[in-house]
Amino acid sequence: MLKGKIALITGGSRGIGRAIALAMAGQGADVAILYGANEQAAGETCEKITQMGRNALACRCDVSSLEQVKEAVSQVTKELGAIDILVNCAGITRDGLAMTMKESDFDAVLDTNLKGSFHTIKCCYGGFLKKKAGRIINISSVSGIMGNAGQSNYSASKAGVIGLTKSIARELAPRGICCNAIAPGFIATDMTAELGDQNALMGMIPMKRMGTPEDVAALAVFLASEGAGYITGEVIRVDGGIAI
Ligand code: NDP
């Protein structure tokens, strides 16, 4: 489905980003991943991609820094070729009630989850215009749709990602470039490893199970494929029914 395409995936070292990287490589794409600090995990993702016979590149890059993103995008373009698919998956949480939440925790979450997505889009924009093609997939969250107590920073960042997605979709639609968001529910990764009461959690999920990173990756592959060429500005939940 993605033969000959070049994909750039932020947060590709672990969790959902890694699953998307592997699924896209499995469909024939060469894949670059950006990661924050976990060099070993990034190396493992790349190794799995090269084992599939695809080219892989990992760049350590803090997506909250426009300078670092600029450098990374230019390195990816030089080493793998012009980017066709951008997936914004890097994300963090710093949960707490708003009353006691530190301003620095609010800023860190907004800077990584929302501004980070803006930075990569800004740096890939010109390349997509030149190609008159491109796919942007932003990973939002059901928290950005429904809100979540204790996650005012995270929910605001993920709601922001939805606004960003719709605006970019409108800007780029005349050039045939699609921009969509995926809103996962509870997906089993490091981010959700310490969620407390499993009974309460299952009570919220109509399908009575957490999602897997592969559940999200399957949709990302479809949104990047030819068949999704008339879908833009959409927000699709992968949440087992939480936000029905
Ligand atoms: P993980 O914690 O497993 O992985 C987070 C990834 O983001 C890692 O690759 C990490 O790199 C990278 N990252 C974090 N900060 C930065 C940064 N400043 N610059 C570059 N990369 C960074 O998270 P998940 O896989 O669970 O989540 C992926 C995305 O999906 C996030 O945006 C998250 O908000 C969203 N999401 C997750 C849900 C879930 O239930 N898991 C539900 C809804 C949305 P490194 O390995 O170097 O630390």
PDB file of C-alpha atoms and ligand atoms in Angstrom:
ATOM      1  CA  MET A   1       0.000   0.000   0.000  1.00  0.00           C
ATOM      2  CA  LEU A   2       2.920   2.379   0.614  1.00  0.00           C
ATOM      3  CA  LYS A   3       5.566   1.100  -1.781  1.00  0.00           C
ATOM      4  CA  GLY A   4       8.148   3.767  -2.643  1.00  0.00           C
ATOM      5  CA  LYS A   5       6.881   6.237  -0.025  1.00  0.00           C
ATOM      6  CA  ILE A   6       9.012   7.989   2.592  1.00  0.00           C
ATOM      7  CA  ALA A   7       7.397   8.324   6.022  1.00  0.00           C
ATOM      8  CA  LEU A   8       8.529  10.509   8.907  1.00  0.00           C
ATOM      9  CA  ILE A   9       7.115   9.455  12.266  1.00  0.00           C
ATOM     10  CA  THR A  10       7.693  11.419  15.450  1.00  0.00           C
ATOM     11  CA  GLY A  11       7.688   9.346  18.627  1.00  0.00           C
ATOM     12  CA  GLY A  12       8.607   6.322  16.525  1.00  0.00           C
ATOM     13  CA  SER A  13      10.912   4.786  19.119  1.00  0.00           C
ATOM     14  CA  ARG A  14       8.164   3.258  21.267  1.00  0.00           C
ATOM     15  CA  GLY A  15       4.465   2.507  21.651  1.00  0.00           C
ATOM     16  CA  ILE A  16       2.015   3.688  19.022  1.00  0.00           C
ATOM     17  CA  GLY A  17       4.683   5.475  16.953  1.00  0.00           C
ATOM     18  CA  ARG A  18       6.784   2.318  16.724  1.00  0.00           C
ATOM     19  CA  ALA A  19       3.750   0.263  15.657  1.00  0.00           C
ATOM     20  CA  ILE A  20       2.974   2.822  12.950  1.00  0.00           C
ATOM     21  CA  ALA A  21       6.610   2.810  11.797  1.00  0.00           C
ATOM     22  CA  LEU A  22       6.640  -0.991  11.512  1.00  0.00           C
ATOM     23  CA  ALA A  23       3.221  -1.163   9.844  1.00  0.00           C
ATOM     24  CA  MET A  24       4.230   1.435   7.251  1.00  0.00           C
ATOM     25  CA  ALA A  25       7.540  -0.328   6.598  1.00  0.00           C
ATOM     26  CA  GLY A  26       5.565  -3.567   6.251  1.00  0.00           C
ATOM     27  CA  GLN A  27       3.573  -1.882   3.478  1.00  0.00           C
ATOM     28  CA  GLY A  28       6.744  -0.897   1.619  1.00  0.00           C
ATOM     29  CA  ALA A  29       7.630   2.562   2.990  1.00  0.00           C
ATOM     30  CA  ASP A  30      11.108   3.721   3.995  1.00  0.00           C
ATOM     31  CA  VAL A  31      10.778   5.187   7.478  1.00  0.00           C
ATOM     32  CA  ALA A  32      12.493   7.885   9.518  1.00  0.00           C
ATOM     33  CA  ILE A  33      11.663   8.202  13.178  1.00  0.00           C
ATOM     34  CA  LEU A  34      12.222  11.097  15.557  1.00  0.00           C
ATOM     35  CA  TYR A  35      12.650  10.333  19.236  1.00  0.00           C
ATOM     36  CA  GLY A  36      13.284  12.282  22.420  1.00  0.00           C
ATOM     37  CA  ALA A  37      15.891  10.424  24.458  1.00  0.00           C
ATOM     38  CA  ASN A  38      15.536   6.651  24.209  1.00  0.00           C
ATOM     39  CA  GLU A  39      18.299   5.805  21.766  1.00  0.00           C
ATOM     40  CA  GLN A  40      18.091   2.065  22.417  1.00  0.00           C
ATOM     41  CA  ALA A  41      14.371   1.888  21.634  1.00  0.00           C
ATOM     42  CA  ALA A  42      14.890   3.996  18.507  1.00  0.00           C
ATOM     43  CA  GLY A  43      17.657   1.624  17.400  1.00  0.00           C
ATOM     44  CA  GLU A  44      15.374  -1.382  17.926  1.00  0.00           C
ATOM     45  CA  THR A  45      12.637   0.173  15.778  1.00  0.00           C
ATOM     46  CA  CYS A  46      15.164   0.849  12.997  1.00  0.00           C
ATOM     47  CA  GLU A  47      16.571  -2.663  13.205  1.00  0.00           C
ATOM     48  CA  LYS A  48      13.098  -4.157  12.745  1.00  0.00           C
ATOM     49  CA  ILE A  49      12.502  -1.884   9.744  1.00  0.00           C
ATOM     50  CA  THR A  50      15.768  -2.835   8.070  1.00  0.00           C
ATOM     51  CA  GLN A  51      14.995  -6.513   8.699  1.00  0.00           C
ATOM     52  CA  MET A  52      11.927  -5.944   6.501  1.00  0.00           C
ATOM     53  CA  GLY A  53      14.235  -4.754   3.735  1.00  0.00           C
ATOM     54  CA  ARG A  54      13.305  -1.076   4.053  1.00  0.00           C
ATOM     55  CA  ASN A  55      15.551   1.910   4.763  1.00  0.00           C
ATOM     56  CA  ALA A  56      15.363   3.338   8.268  1.00  0.00           C
ATOM     57  CA  LEU A  57      16.751   6.427   9.967  1.00  0.00           C
ATOM     58  CA  ALA A  58      16.459   7.562  13.575  1.00  0.00           C
ATOM     59  CA  CYS A  59      17.066  11.188  14.573  1.00  0.00           C
ATOM     60  CA  ARG A  60      17.203  12.358  18.154  1.00  0.00           C
ATOM     61  CA  CYS A  61      15.078  15.506  18.015  1.00  0.00           C
ATOM     62  CA  ASP A  62      13.059  17.356  20.623  1.00  0.00           C
ATOM     63  CA  VAL A  63       9.931  18.224  18.638  1.00  0.00           C
ATOM     64  CA  SER A  64       9.245  21.214  20.892  1.00  0.00           C
ATOM     65  CA  SER A  65      12.295  22.896  19.312  1.00  0.00           C
ATOM     66  CA  LEU A  66      11.663  24.339  15.841  1.00  0.00           C
ATOM     67  CA  GLU A  67      15.419  24.479  15.195  1.00  0.00           C
ATOM     68  CA  GLN A  68      15.885  20.780  15.968  1.00  0.00           C
ATOM     69  CA  VAL A  69      12.880  19.810  13.831  1.00  0.00           C
ATOM     70  CA  LYS A  70      14.224  21.876  10.911  1.00  0.00           C
ATOM     71  CA  GLU A  71      17.551  20.077  11.140  1.00  0.00           C
ATOM     72  CA  ALA A  72      15.933  16.635  11.428  1.00  0.00           C
ATOM     73  CA  VAL A  73      13.613  17.156   8.446  1.00  0.00           C
ATOM     74  CA  SER A  74      16.519  18.310   6.324  1.00  0.00           C
ATOM     75  CA  GLN A  75      18.605  15.273   7.395  1.00  0.00           C
ATOM     76  CA  VAL A  76      15.737  12.877   6.591  1.00  0.00           C
ATOM     77  CA  THR A  77      15.201  14.482   3.181  1.00  0.00           C
ATOM     78  CA  LYS A  78      18.931  14.250   2.401  1.00  0.00           C
ATOM     79  CA  GLU A  79      19.334  10.638   3.536  1.00  0.00           C
ATOM     80  CA  LEU A  80      16.006   9.007   2.576  1.00  0.00           C
ATOM     81  CA  GLY A  81      14.437  11.405   0.056  1.00  0.00           C
ATOM     82  CA  ALA A  82      11.486  13.809  -0.029  1.00  0.00           C
ATOM     83  CA  ILE A  83       8.910  13.039   2.662  1.00  0.00           C
ATOM     84  CA  ASP A  84       5.479  11.736   1.538  1.00  0.00           C
ATOM     85  CA  ILE A  85       3.896  10.910   4.889  1.00  0.00           C
ATOM     86  CA  LEU A  86       4.204  12.784   8.177  1.00  0.00           C
ATOM     87  CA  VAL A  87       2.870  11.202  11.367  1.00  0.00           C
ATOM     88  CA  ASN A  88       2.868  13.322  14.515  1.00  0.00           C
ATOM     89  CA  CYS A  89       2.891  10.820  17.351  1.00  0.00           C
ATOM     90  CA  ALA A  90       5.410  12.199  19.884  1.00  0.00           C
ATOM     91  CA  GLY A  91       3.564  12.998  23.068  1.00  0.00           C
ATOM     92  CA  ILE A  92       3.862  13.258  26.842  1.00  0.00           C
ATOM     93  CA  THR A  93       1.592  13.547  29.869  1.00  0.00           C
ATOM     94  CA  ARG A  94       2.125  15.550  33.077  1.00  0.00           C
ATOM     95  CA  ASP A  95      -1.158  14.839  34.845  1.00  0.00           C
ATOM     96  CA  GLY A  96      -2.550  16.662  37.881  1.00  0.00           C
ATOM     97  CA  LEU A  97      -5.473  18.757  39.017  1.00  0.00           C
ATOM     98  CA  ALA A  98      -5.402  22.237  37.496  1.00  0.00           C
ATOM     99  CA  MET A  99      -5.312  23.869  40.938  1.00  0.00           C
ATOM    100  CA  THR A 100      -1.930  22.357  41.735  1.00  0.00           C
ATOM    101  CA  MET A 101      -0.553  21.852  38.235  1.00  0.00           C
ATOM    102  CA  LYS A 102       2.773  23.601  37.710  1.00  0.00           C
ATOM    103  CA  GLU A 103       2.845  26.105  34.879  1.00  0.00           C
ATOM    104  CA  SER A 104       5.960  24.321  33.599  1.00  0.00           C
ATOM    105  CA  ASP A 105       3.964  21.054  33.329  1.00  0.00           C
ATOM    106  CA  PHE A 106       1.227  22.804  31.373  1.00  0.00           C
ATOM    107  CA  ASP A 107       3.795  24.348  29.036  1.00  0.00           C
ATOM    108  CA  ALA A 108       5.813  21.151  28.535  1.00  0.00           C
ATOM    109  CA  VAL A 109       2.726  19.207  27.412  1.00  0.00           C
ATOM    110  CA  LEU A 110       1.513  21.960  25.077  1.00  0.00           C
ATOM    111  CA  ASP A 111       5.024  22.481  23.661  1.00  0.00           C
ATOM    112  CA  THR A 112       5.535  18.783  22.873  1.00  0.00           C
ATOM    113  CA  ASN A 113       2.068  17.603  21.851  1.00  0.00           C
ATOM    114  CA  LEU A 114       0.702  20.663  20.052  1.00  0.00           C
ATOM    115  CA  LYS A 115       3.593  22.920  19.114  1.00  0.00           C
ATOM    116  CA  GLY A 116       5.680  19.872  18.191  1.00  0.00           C
ATOM    117  CA  SER A 117       3.056  18.918  15.598  1.00  0.00           C
ATOM    118  CA  PHE A 118       2.999  22.484  14.270  1.00  0.00           C
ATOM    119  CA  HIS A 119       6.797  22.438  13.950  1.00  0.00           C
ATOM    120  CA  THR A 120       6.955  19.272  11.862  1.00  0.00           C
ATOM    121  CA  ILE A 121       4.057  20.378   9.649  1.00  0.00           C
ATOM    122  CA  LYS A 122       5.742  23.756   9.112  1.00  0.00           C
ATOM    123  CA  CYS A 123       9.013  22.067   8.123  1.00  0.00           C
ATOM    124  CA  CYS A 124       7.390  19.512   5.756  1.00  0.00           C
ATOM    125  CA  TYR A 125       4.928  22.018   4.213  1.00  0.00           C
ATOM    126  CA  GLY A 126       7.184  23.272   1.405  1.00  0.00           C
ATOM    127  CA  GLY A 127       8.168  19.741   0.379  1.00  0.00           C
ATOM    128  CA  PHE A 128       4.520  18.672   0.165  1.00  0.00           C
ATOM    129  CA  LEU A 129       3.650  21.743  -1.939  1.00  0.00           C
ATOM    130  CA  LYS A 130       6.511  20.935  -4.308  1.00  0.00           C
ATOM    131  CA  LYS A 131       5.261  17.352  -4.718  1.00  0.00           C
ATOM    132  CA  LYS A 132       1.611  18.439  -4.891  1.00  0.00           C
ATOM    133  CA  ALA A 133       1.052  15.423  -2.636  1.00  0.00           C
ATOM    134  CA  GLY A 134       1.423  14.432   0.960  1.00  0.00           C
ATOM    135  CA  ARG A 135      -0.321  12.934   3.932  1.00  0.00           C
ATOM    136  CA  ILE A 136      -0.309  14.318   7.454  1.00  0.00           C
ATOM    137  CA  ILE A 137      -1.622  12.175  10.296  1.00  0.00           C
ATOM    138  CA  ASN A 138      -1.785  13.735  13.752  1.00  0.00           C
ATOM    139  CA  ILE A 139      -2.296  11.590  16.834  1.00  0.00           C
ATOM    140  CA  SER A 140      -4.825  13.346  19.056  1.00  0.00           C
ATOM    141  CA  SER A 141      -6.760  11.565  21.832  1.00  0.00           C
ATOM    142  CA  VAL A 142     -10.289  11.017  23.080  1.00  0.00           C
ATOM    143  CA  SER A 143      -9.166  13.318  25.930  1.00  0.00           C
ATOM    144  CA  GLY A 144      -9.097  16.099  23.346  1.00  0.00           C
ATOM    145  CA  ILE A 145     -12.717  15.340  22.423  1.00  0.00           C
ATOM    146  CA  MET A 146     -14.250  14.601  25.826  1.00  0.00           C
ATOM    147  CA  GLY A 147     -11.846  16.251  28.284  1.00  0.00           C
ATOM    148  CA  ASN A 148     -10.469  14.304  31.239  1.00  0.00           C
ATOM    149  CA  ALA A 149     -10.225  15.274  34.907  1.00  0.00           C
ATOM    150  CA  GLY A 150      -6.553  15.634  35.848  1.00  0.00           C
ATOM    151  CA  GLN A 151      -5.485  16.203  32.254  1.00  0.00           C
ATOM    152  CA  SER A 152      -6.304  19.854  31.549  1.00  0.00           C
ATOM    153  CA  ASN A 153      -2.897  20.325  29.902  1.00  0.00           C
ATOM    154  CA  TYR A 154      -3.052  17.085  27.890  1.00  0.00           C
ATOM    155  CA  SER A 155      -6.699  17.517  26.831  1.00  0.00           C
ATOM    156  CA  ALA A 156      -6.032  21.113  25.772  1.00  0.00           C
ATOM    157  CA  SER A 157      -3.035  19.977  23.714  1.00  0.00           C
ATOM    158  CA  LYS A 158      -5.015  17.195  22.030  1.00  0.00           C
ATOM    159  CA  ALA A 159      -8.047  19.434  21.353  1.00  0.00           C
ATOM    160  CA  GLY A 160      -5.517  21.867  19.879  1.00  0.00           C
ATOM    161  CA  VAL A 161      -4.217  19.109  17.622  1.00  0.00           C
ATOM    162  CA  ILE A 162      -7.761  18.693  16.259  1.00  0.00           C
ATOM    163  CA  GLY A 163      -8.010  22.435  15.481  1.00  0.00           C
ATOM    164  CA  LEU A 164      -4.553  22.325  13.910  1.00  0.00           C
ATOM    165  CA  THR A 165      -5.574  19.292  11.804  1.00  0.00           C
ATOM    166  CA  LYS A 166      -8.727  20.957  10.465  1.00  0.00           C
ATOM    167  CA  SER A 167      -6.967  24.241   9.638  1.00  0.00           C
ATOM    168  CA  ILE A 168      -4.058  22.533   7.881  1.00  0.00           C
ATOM    169  CA  ALA A 169      -6.549  20.309   6.022  1.00  0.00           C
ATOM    170  CA  ARG A 170      -8.305  23.423   4.688  1.00  0.00           C
ATOM    171  CA  GLU A 171      -5.003  25.103   3.766  1.00  0.00           C
ATOM    172  CA  LEU A 172      -3.644  22.105   1.877  1.00  0.00           C
ATOM    173  CA  ALA A 173      -6.773  20.526   0.371  1.00  0.00           C
ATOM    174  CA  PRO A 174      -6.540  22.578  -2.855  1.00  0.00           C
ATOM    175  CA  ARG A 175      -3.073  21.029  -3.411  1.00  0.00           C
ATOM    176  CA  GLY A 176      -4.313  17.468  -2.928  1.00  0.00           C
ATOM    177  CA  ILE A 177      -2.631  17.100   0.467  1.00  0.00           C
ATOM    178  CA  CYS A 178      -4.649  15.404   3.211  1.00  0.00           C
ATOM    179  CA  CYS A 179      -4.425  16.065   6.943  1.00  0.00           C
ATOM    180  CA  ASN A 180      -6.359  13.928   9.416  1.00  0.00           C
ATOM    181  CA  ALA A 181      -6.313  13.141  13.120  1.00  0.00           C
ATOM    182  CA  ILE A 182      -6.605   9.848  14.950  1.00  0.00           C
ATOM    183  CA  ALA A 183      -8.074   9.973  18.450  1.00  0.00           C
ATOM    184  CA  PRO A 184      -7.088   6.830  20.348  1.00  0.00           C
ATOM    185  CA  GLY A 185      -8.705   5.778  23.604  1.00  0.00           C
ATOM    186  CA  PHE A 186      -6.744   3.698  26.118  1.00  0.00           C
ATOM    187  CA  ILE A 187      -3.929   1.960  24.260  1.00  0.00           C
ATOM    188  CA  ALA A 188      -1.527  -0.390  26.055  1.00  0.00           C
ATOM    189  CA  THR A 189       1.877   1.371  25.962  1.00  0.00           C
ATOM    190  CA  ASP A 190       4.400   2.776  28.453  1.00  0.00           C
ATOM    191  CA  MET A 191       2.187   5.878  28.707  1.00  0.00           C
ATOM    192  CA  THR A 192      -0.720   3.899  30.146  1.00  0.00           C
ATOM    193  CA  ALA A 193       1.333   1.275  32.021  1.00  0.00           C
ATOM    194  CA  GLU A 194       0.524   2.776  35.391  1.00  0.00           C
ATOM    195  CA  LEU A 195      -3.209   3.360  35.050  1.00  0.00           C
ATOM    196  CA  GLY A 196      -4.791   2.337  38.339  1.00  0.00           C
ATOM    197  CA  ASP A 197      -8.146   0.599  38.739  1.00  0.00           C
ATOM    198  CA  GLN A 198      -8.556  -1.835  35.804  1.00  0.00           C
ATOM    199  CA  ASN A 199     -12.210  -2.502  36.721  1.00  0.00           C
ATOM    200  CA  ALA A 200     -13.084   1.189  36.541  1.00  0.00           C
ATOM    201  CA  LEU A 201     -11.189   1.414  33.258  1.00  0.00           C
ATOM    202  CA  MET A 202     -13.011  -1.532  31.684  1.00  0.00           C
ATOM    203  CA  GLY A 203     -16.283   0.001  32.872  1.00  0.00           C
ATOM    204  CA  MET A 204     -15.580   2.967  30.601  1.00  0.00           C
ATOM    205  CA  ILE A 205     -14.723   0.927  27.504  1.00  0.00           C
ATOM    206  CA  PRO A 206     -17.704  -0.650  25.695  1.00  0.00           C
ATOM    207  CA  MET A 207     -15.393  -3.203  24.034  1.00  0.00           C
ATOM    208  CA  LYS A 208     -13.999  -4.187  27.459  1.00  0.00           C
ATOM    209  CA  ARG A 209     -10.371  -4.204  26.426  1.00  0.00           C
ATOM    210  CA  MET A 210      -7.573  -1.736  25.982  1.00  0.00           C
ATOM    211  CA  GLY A 211      -6.500  -1.075  22.428  1.00  0.00           C
ATOM    212  CA  THR A 212      -3.182  -2.203  21.014  1.00  0.00           C
ATOM    213  CA  PRO A 213      -0.703   0.047  19.205  1.00  0.00           C
ATOM    214  CA  GLU A 214      -1.450  -2.080  16.126  1.00  0.00           C
ATOM    215  CA  ASP A 215      -5.156  -1.085  16.321  1.00  0.00           C
ATOM    216  CA  VAL A 216      -4.029   2.518  15.786  1.00  0.00           C
ATOM    217  CA  ALA A 217      -1.340   1.664  13.230  1.00  0.00           C
ATOM    218  CA  ALA A 218      -3.850  -0.061  10.927  1.00  0.00           C
ATOM    219  CA  LEU A 219      -5.805   3.182  10.568  1.00  0.00           C
ATOM    220  CA  ALA A 220      -2.638   5.248  10.089  1.00  0.00           C
ATOM    221  CA  VAL A 221      -1.601   2.971   7.206  1.00  0.00           C
ATOM    222  CA  PHE A 222      -5.018   3.359   5.585  1.00  0.00           C
ATOM    223  CA  LEU A 223      -4.981   7.165   5.960  1.00  0.00           C
ATOM    224  CA  ALA A 224      -1.552   7.233   4.302  1.00  0.00           C
ATOM    225  CA  SER A 225      -2.662   5.004   1.409  1.00  0.00           C
ATOM    226  CA  GLU A 226      -4.065   5.869  -2.040  1.00  0.00           C
ATOM    227  CA  GLY A 227      -7.528   4.745  -0.948  1.00  0.00           C
ATOM    228  CA  ALA A 228      -7.809   7.584   1.587  1.00  0.00           C
ATOM    229  CA  GLY A 229      -7.081  10.322  -0.942  1.00  0.00           C
ATOM    230  CA  TYR A 230     -10.479  12.046  -0.560  1.00  0.00           C
ATOM    231  CA  ILE A 231     -10.508  12.051   3.248  1.00  0.00           C
ATOM    232  CA  THR A 232      -9.253  15.219   4.935  1.00  0.00           C
ATOM    233  CA  GLY A 233      -9.903  17.242   8.098  1.00  0.00           C
ATOM    234  CA  GLU A 234     -11.379  14.142   9.725  1.00  0.00           C
ATOM    235  CA  VAL A 235     -10.951  12.991  13.334  1.00  0.00           C
ATOM    236  CA  ILE A 236     -11.312   9.232  13.694  1.00  0.00           C
ATOM    237  CA  ARG A 237     -11.555   7.565  17.089  1.00  0.00           C
ATOM    238  CA  VAL A 238      -9.831   4.242  17.766  1.00  0.00           C
ATOM    239  CA  ASP A 239     -11.183   3.810  21.261  1.00  0.00           C
ATOM    240  CA  GLY A 240     -13.319   0.669  21.606  1.00  0.00           C
ATOM    241  CA  GLY A 241     -16.339   2.929  21.841  1.00  0.00           C
ATOM    242  CA  ILE A 242     -15.384   5.173  24.804  1.00  0.00           C
ATOM    243  CA  ALA A 243     -16.475   8.396  23.159  1.00  0.00           C
ATOM    244  CA  ILE A 244     -19.551   7.128  21.281  1.00  0.00           C
TER     245      ILE A 244
HETATM  246  P1  NDP B   1       4.877   6.399  24.692  1.00  0.00           P
HETATM  247  O1  NDP B   1       5.140   7.092  25.996  1.00  0.00           O
HETATM  248  O2  NDP B   1       4.934   4.917  24.626  1.00  0.00           O
HETATM  249  O3  NDP B   1       5.889   6.974  23.585  1.00  0.00           O
HETATM  250  C1  NDP B   1       6.050   8.352  23.446  1.00  0.00           C
HETATM  251  C2  NDP B   1       6.930   8.630  22.257  1.00  0.00           C
HETATM  252  O4  NDP B   1       7.070  10.049  22.086  1.00  0.00           O
HETATM  253  C3  NDP B   1       8.338   8.077  22.414  1.00  0.00           C
HETATM  254  O5  NDP B   1       8.783   7.658  21.147  1.00  0.00           O
HETATM  255  C4  NDP B   1       9.126   9.296  22.876  1.00  0.00           C
HETATM  256  O6  NDP B   1      10.510   9.229  22.585  1.00  0.00           O
HETATM  257  C5  NDP B   1       8.454  10.388  22.056  1.00  0.00           C
HETATM  258  N1  NDP B   1       8.649  11.730  22.604  1.00  0.00           N
HETATM  259  C6  NDP B   1       8.221  12.215  23.786  1.00  0.00           C
HETATM  260  N2  NDP B   1       8.592  13.514  23.917  1.00  0.00           N
HETATM  261  C7  NDP B   1       9.254  13.839  22.786  1.00  0.00           C
HETATM  262  C8  NDP B   1       9.887  15.026  22.316  1.00  0.00           C
HETATM  263  N3  NDP B   1       9.903  16.173  23.032  1.00  0.00           N
HETATM  264  N4  NDP B   1      10.479  15.013  21.098  1.00  0.00           N
HETATM  265  C9  NDP B   1      10.475  13.885  20.346  1.00  0.00           C
HETATM  266  N5  NDP B   1       9.895  12.725  20.732  1.00  0.00           N
HETATM  267  C10 NDP B   1       9.308  12.711  21.945  1.00  0.00           C
HETATM  268  O7  NDP B   1       3.469   6.962  24.215  1.00  0.00           O
HETATM  269  P2  NDP B   1       2.303   6.290  23.347  1.00  0.00           P
HETATM  270  O8  NDP B   1       2.875   5.468  22.287  1.00  0.00           O
HETATM  271  O9  NDP B   1       1.319   5.735  24.288  1.00  0.00           O
HETATM  272  O10 NDP B   1       1.647   7.595  22.729  1.00  0.00           O
HETATM  273  C11 NDP B   1       1.927   8.048  21.413  1.00  0.00           C
HETATM  274  C12 NDP B   1       0.979   9.191  21.080  1.00  0.00           C
HETATM  275  O11 NDP B   1      -0.360   8.712  21.183  1.00  0.00           O
HETATM  276  C13 NDP B   1       1.081  10.375  22.017  1.00  0.00           C
HETATM  277  O12 NDP B   1       0.906  11.560  21.292  1.00  0.00           O
HETATM  278  C14 NDP B   1      -0.064  10.164  22.972  1.00  0.00           C
HETATM  279  O13 NDP B   1      -0.505  11.370  23.537  1.00  0.00           O
HETATM  280  C15 NDP B   1      -1.090   9.570  22.034  1.00  0.00           C
HETATM  281  N6  NDP B   1      -2.126   8.809  22.701  1.00  0.00           N
HETATM  282  C16 NDP B   1      -1.812   7.701  23.469  1.00  0.00           C
HETATM  283  C17 NDP B   1      -2.811   6.996  24.105  1.00  0.00           C
HETATM  284  C18 NDP B   1      -2.535   5.800  24.933  1.00  0.00           C
HETATM  285  O14 NDP B   1      -3.486   5.305  25.583  1.00  0.00           O
HETATM  286  N7  NDP B   1      -1.331   5.264  24.980  1.00  0.00           N
HETATM  287  C19 NDP B   1      -4.222   7.412  23.992  1.00  0.00           C
HETATM  288  C20 NDP B   1      -4.440   8.569  23.175  1.00  0.00           C
HETATM  289  C21 NDP B   1      -3.421   9.223  22.554  1.00  0.00           C
HETATM  290  P3  NDP B   1      11.544   8.460  23.600  1.00  0.00           P
HETATM  291  O15 NDP B   1      11.341   6.990  23.368  1.00  0.00           O
HETATM  292  O16 NDP B   1      12.882   8.913  23.159  1.00  0.00           O
HETATM  293  O17 NDP B   1      11.195   8.876  24.979  1.00  0.00           O
END
